[in-house]
Coordinates of C-alpha atoms and ligand atoms in Angstrom, one line a residue:
M8 CA 112.8 121.5 120.0
H9 CA 112.0 123.3 116.7
K10 CA 112.9 123.0 113.1
G11 CA 113.4 126.7 112.2
I12 CA 116.2 129.1 113.0
F13 CA 116.0 132.0 115.4
I14 CA 118.2 134.9 114.5
T15 CA 118.4 138.2 116.4
I16 CA 120.0 141.5 115.5
E17 CA 121.2 143.8 118.2
G18 CA 123.1 147.1 118.6
P19 CA 123.0 150.5 120.1
D20 CA 120.6 153.1 118.7
G21 CA 121.8 154.2 115.2
S22 CA 123.9 151.1 114.5
G23 CA 122.2 150.6 111.1
K24 CA 120.1 147.6 112.1
S25 CA 117.2 148.3 109.8
T26 CA 119.3 148.3 106.7
Q27 CA 120.9 145.0 107.6
V28 CA 117.7 143.4 108.6
S29 CA 116.2 143.7 105.1
H30 CA 119.5 142.4 103.6
I31 CA 119.5 139.4 105.9
K32 CA 115.9 138.7 105.0
G33 CA 116.8 138.5 101.3
F34 CA 119.8 136.3 102.1
L35 CA 117.7 133.8 104.0
E36 CA 115.1 133.7 101.3
K37 CA 117.7 132.9 98.8
K38 CA 118.7 130.0 101.0
G39 CA 115.2 128.7 100.7
Y40 CA 113.7 129.8 104.0
E41 CA 110.4 131.3 104.7
V42 CA 111.3 134.3 106.8
L43 CA 109.4 136.0 109.5
L44 CA 110.6 139.5 110.2
T45 CA 109.7 140.9 113.5
R46 CA 110.8 143.4 116.2
E47 CA 110.8 144.2 119.8
P48 CA 109.2 145.9 121.6
G49 CA 106.2 144.9 119.5
G50 CA 105.6 142.1 117.0
T51 CA 102.0 141.4 118.2
G52 CA 98.9 143.6 118.6
I53 CA 99.4 143.7 122.4
G54 CA 103.2 144.2 122.0
E55 CA 102.7 147.2 119.7
K56 CA 100.5 148.8 122.3
I57 CA 103.1 148.1 125.0
R58 CA 105.7 149.7 122.6
Q59 CA 103.7 152.9 122.5
I60 CA 103.7 153.1 126.3
L61 CA 107.4 152.4 126.4
L62 CA 108.5 154.9 123.8
D63 CA 106.1 157.8 124.7
K64 CA 108.2 160.9 125.5
D65 CA 105.6 162.0 128.1
H66 CA 106.2 159.0 130.3
K67 CA 109.2 160.5 132.0
E68 CA 108.1 159.1 135.4
M69 CA 108.3 155.5 134.3
S70 CA 110.4 153.5 136.8
A71 CA 113.2 151.2 135.6
T72 CA 111.4 148.2 137.0
T73 CA 108.2 149.1 135.2
E74 CA 110.1 149.6 132.0
T75 CA 111.9 146.2 132.4
L76 CA 108.6 144.4 133.0
L77 CA 106.9 146.0 130.1
Y78 CA 109.6 145.0 127.7
A79 CA 109.4 141.5 129.2
A80 CA 105.6 141.4 128.9
S81 CA 105.8 142.4 125.2
R82 CA 108.4 139.7 124.7
A83 CA 106.3 137.0 126.5
Q84 CA 103.4 137.6 124.2
H85 CA 105.7 137.7 121.1
V86 CA 107.4 134.4 122.0
E87 CA 104.2 132.6 122.6
Q88 CA 102.0 134.0 119.9
V89 CA 104.5 134.5 117.0
I90 CA 108.1 133.3 117.5
V91 CA 107.6 129.7 118.7
P92 CA 104.8 128.8 116.3
A93 CA 106.9 130.1 113.4
L94 CA 109.9 128.1 114.5
R95 CA 107.8 125.0 114.8
E96 CA 106.7 125.6 111.2
G97 CA 110.4 125.6 110.2
K98 CA 110.6 129.3 109.4
A99 CA 113.6 131.5 109.9
V100 CA 112.6 134.1 112.5
L101 CA 114.6 137.3 112.2
C102 CA 114.0 139.5 115.2
D103 CA 115.1 143.1 115.6
R104 CA 116.2 143.2 119.3
F105 CA 115.5 140.5 121.9
V106 CA 116.6 139.7 125.5
D107 CA 120.1 141.1 125.0
S108 CA 118.6 144.5 124.5
S109 CA 117.0 144.3 128.0
I110 CA 120.2 143.2 129.6
A111 CA 122.1 146.0 127.9
Y112 CA 119.5 148.8 128.3
Q113 CA 117.7 147.9 131.5
G114 CA 120.4 145.8 133.2
K115 CA 123.3 148.0 132.5
G116 CA 121.9 151.3 131.2
R117 CA 119.3 151.6 134.0
G118 CA 121.5 149.8 136.5
L119 CA 119.0 147.1 137.5
G120 CA 121.8 144.5 137.1
P121 CA 122.2 141.9 134.4
E122 CA 121.2 139.0 136.7
A123 CA 117.8 140.3 137.7
V124 CA 117.0 141.2 134.1
T125 CA 118.2 137.9 132.8
D126 CA 115.9 136.0 135.3
I127 CA 112.8 138.1 134.5
N128 CA 113.5 137.3 130.8
K129 CA 114.0 133.6 131.3
F130 CA 110.5 133.6 132.8
A131 CA 109.1 135.7 129.9
T132 CA 110.7 133.6 127.1
Q133 CA 110.3 130.2 128.8
G134 CA 114.0 129.9 128.2
L135 CA 113.9 130.4 124.4
E136 CA 117.3 131.7 123.1
P137 CA 118.5 132.8 119.7
D138 CA 120.5 130.3 117.6
I139 CA 122.7 133.3 116.6
T140 CA 122.8 137.0 117.3
I141 CA 124.4 139.6 115.1
L142 CA 125.7 142.6 117.2
L143 CA 126.4 145.7 115.3
D144 CA 129.2 147.4 117.1
I145 CA 129.3 151.2 117.0
D146 CA 130.5 153.9 119.4
P147 CA 127.5 155.2 121.3
E148 CA 128.1 158.8 120.4
V149 CA 128.4 158.1 116.7
G150 CA 125.3 155.9 116.9
L151 CA 123.2 158.5 118.7
N152 CA 124.0 161.2 116.2
R153 CA 123.1 158.9 113.4
A154 CA 119.8 157.9 115.0
K155 CA 118.8 161.5 115.7
A156 CA 119.6 162.6 112.2
T157 CA 117.4 160.0 110.7
K158 CA 114.2 159.9 112.8
G159 CA 114.4 162.3 115.8
A160 CA 114.8 160.9 119.4
D161 CA 112.3 158.7 121.2
R162 CA 112.2 158.4 125.0
L163 CA 115.2 156.1 125.3
E164 CA 117.2 157.9 122.8
Q165 CA 116.8 161.1 124.7
E166 CA 118.8 159.7 127.6
K167 CA 122.1 161.2 128.3
L168 CA 125.3 159.9 126.6
D169 CA 126.4 158.2 129.9
F170 CA 123.3 156.0 129.7
H171 CA 124.2 154.9 126.1
R172 CA 127.8 154.3 127.2
R173 CA 126.6 151.9 129.8
V174 CA 124.3 150.2 127.2
Y175 CA 127.3 149.8 125.0
E176 CA 129.4 148.3 127.8
G177 CA 126.5 145.9 128.5
Y178 CA 126.6 144.7 124.9
R179 CA 130.4 144.3 125.1
V180 CA 130.1 142.1 128.2
L181 CA 127.4 140.0 126.6
A182 CA 129.6 139.4 123.5
Y183 CA 132.4 138.4 125.8
M184 CA 130.2 136.0 127.8
Y185 CA 128.5 134.3 124.8
P186 CA 131.1 134.3 122.0
D187 CA 129.5 131.3 120.3
R188 CA 126.1 132.9 119.9
I189 CA 126.9 136.6 119.6
K190 CA 128.8 137.7 116.5
V191 CA 130.2 141.2 116.7
I192 CA 130.4 143.2 113.5
D193 CA 132.1 146.6 113.1
A194 CA 129.2 148.9 112.1
T195 CA 131.4 151.7 110.9
K196 CA 132.3 149.7 107.7
T197 CA 130.3 150.2 104.5
V198 CA 126.9 148.7 104.2
K199 CA 128.2 146.2 101.7
E200 CA 131.1 145.1 103.8
I201 CA 128.8 144.7 106.8
S202 CA 126.3 142.6 104.8
E203 CA 129.0 140.3 103.6
E204 CA 130.4 139.8 107.1
I205 CA 126.9 139.0 108.3
E206 CA 126.4 136.4 105.5
N207 CA 129.6 134.8 106.6
K208 CA 128.6 134.5 110.2
L209 CA 125.1 133.2 109.3
S210 CA 126.6 130.4 107.1
S211 CA 127.2 128.4 110.2
V212 CA 123.5 128.2 111.1
V213 CA 121.7 128.2 107.8
R214 CA 121.1 125.1 105.7
K215 CA 122.8 125.1 102.3
G216 CA 120.6 126.8 99.7
Ligands
TYD389 P1 113.3 151.4 118.2 O1 112.7 152.6 117.6 O2 112.8 150.1 117.7 O3 114.8 151.6 118.1 P2 115.9 150.9 117.2 O4 115.5 151.3 115.8 O5 117.1 151.5 117.7 O6 115.8 149.4 117.5 O7 113.1 151.6 119.7 C1 113.4 150.6 120.6 C2 114.0 151.2 121.8 O8 113.8 150.4 122.9 C3 115.6 151.3 121.7 O9 116.0 152.6 122.2 C4 116.1 150.2 122.6 C5 115.0 150.1 123.6 N1 114.9 148.7 124.1 C6 115.1 148.5 125.5 O10 115.5 149.4 126.2 N2 115.0 147.2 126.0 C7 114.5 146.2 125.3 O11 114.4 145.0 125.8 C8 114.2 146.4 123.9 C9 113.7 145.3 123.0 C10 114.4 147.7 123.4

């Protein structure tokens, strides 16, 4: 049991997560929370090194199993070193991607299957789950074009459109399976509209400011 709240934000590449993450941070601070903003893969010194291995364009030979375990390893370190201690201190932890990303990208995108990836991640997180997850919903093609236009493609973004369609499908299935936790937001709306919708969804888990 912990006193804080654990919020994750998910979505295909180019869904506009970064913009909304900073908005959510401000919203939570206004509500009186001390906010820890973090991301995956990464979030710790060890995790950032694992991130470099994962996103390196030269690592074309990386197997799907290795990829899955590296994401999970980064996550295990993150949970133990950063997330759980912050939650114990009563902070709001806002994490850019978490287990749902692995289920969508490795489970569906890479085809390892959601069950295996879920099991590996239960081990990695010791069963920690977000209190609420914001899923920014965008057509994979639109998202990819946005992502490429803003920062150039990393190893995962270079995957074919088919891969990203499977990732998207993975997210849709997750949203269907966990409607109480995962709140789907249409990411084609304006930044302001999206922020307002997110605030509405978060109202159910934040204390009154
Ligand atoms: P990043 O540059 O952080 O992408 P974004 O800004 O879209 O979040 O790169 C993270 C990449 O790693 C992204 O393509 C999604 C992928 N990923 C997985 O495949 N599995 C995972 O478990 C996580 C956390 C990310």
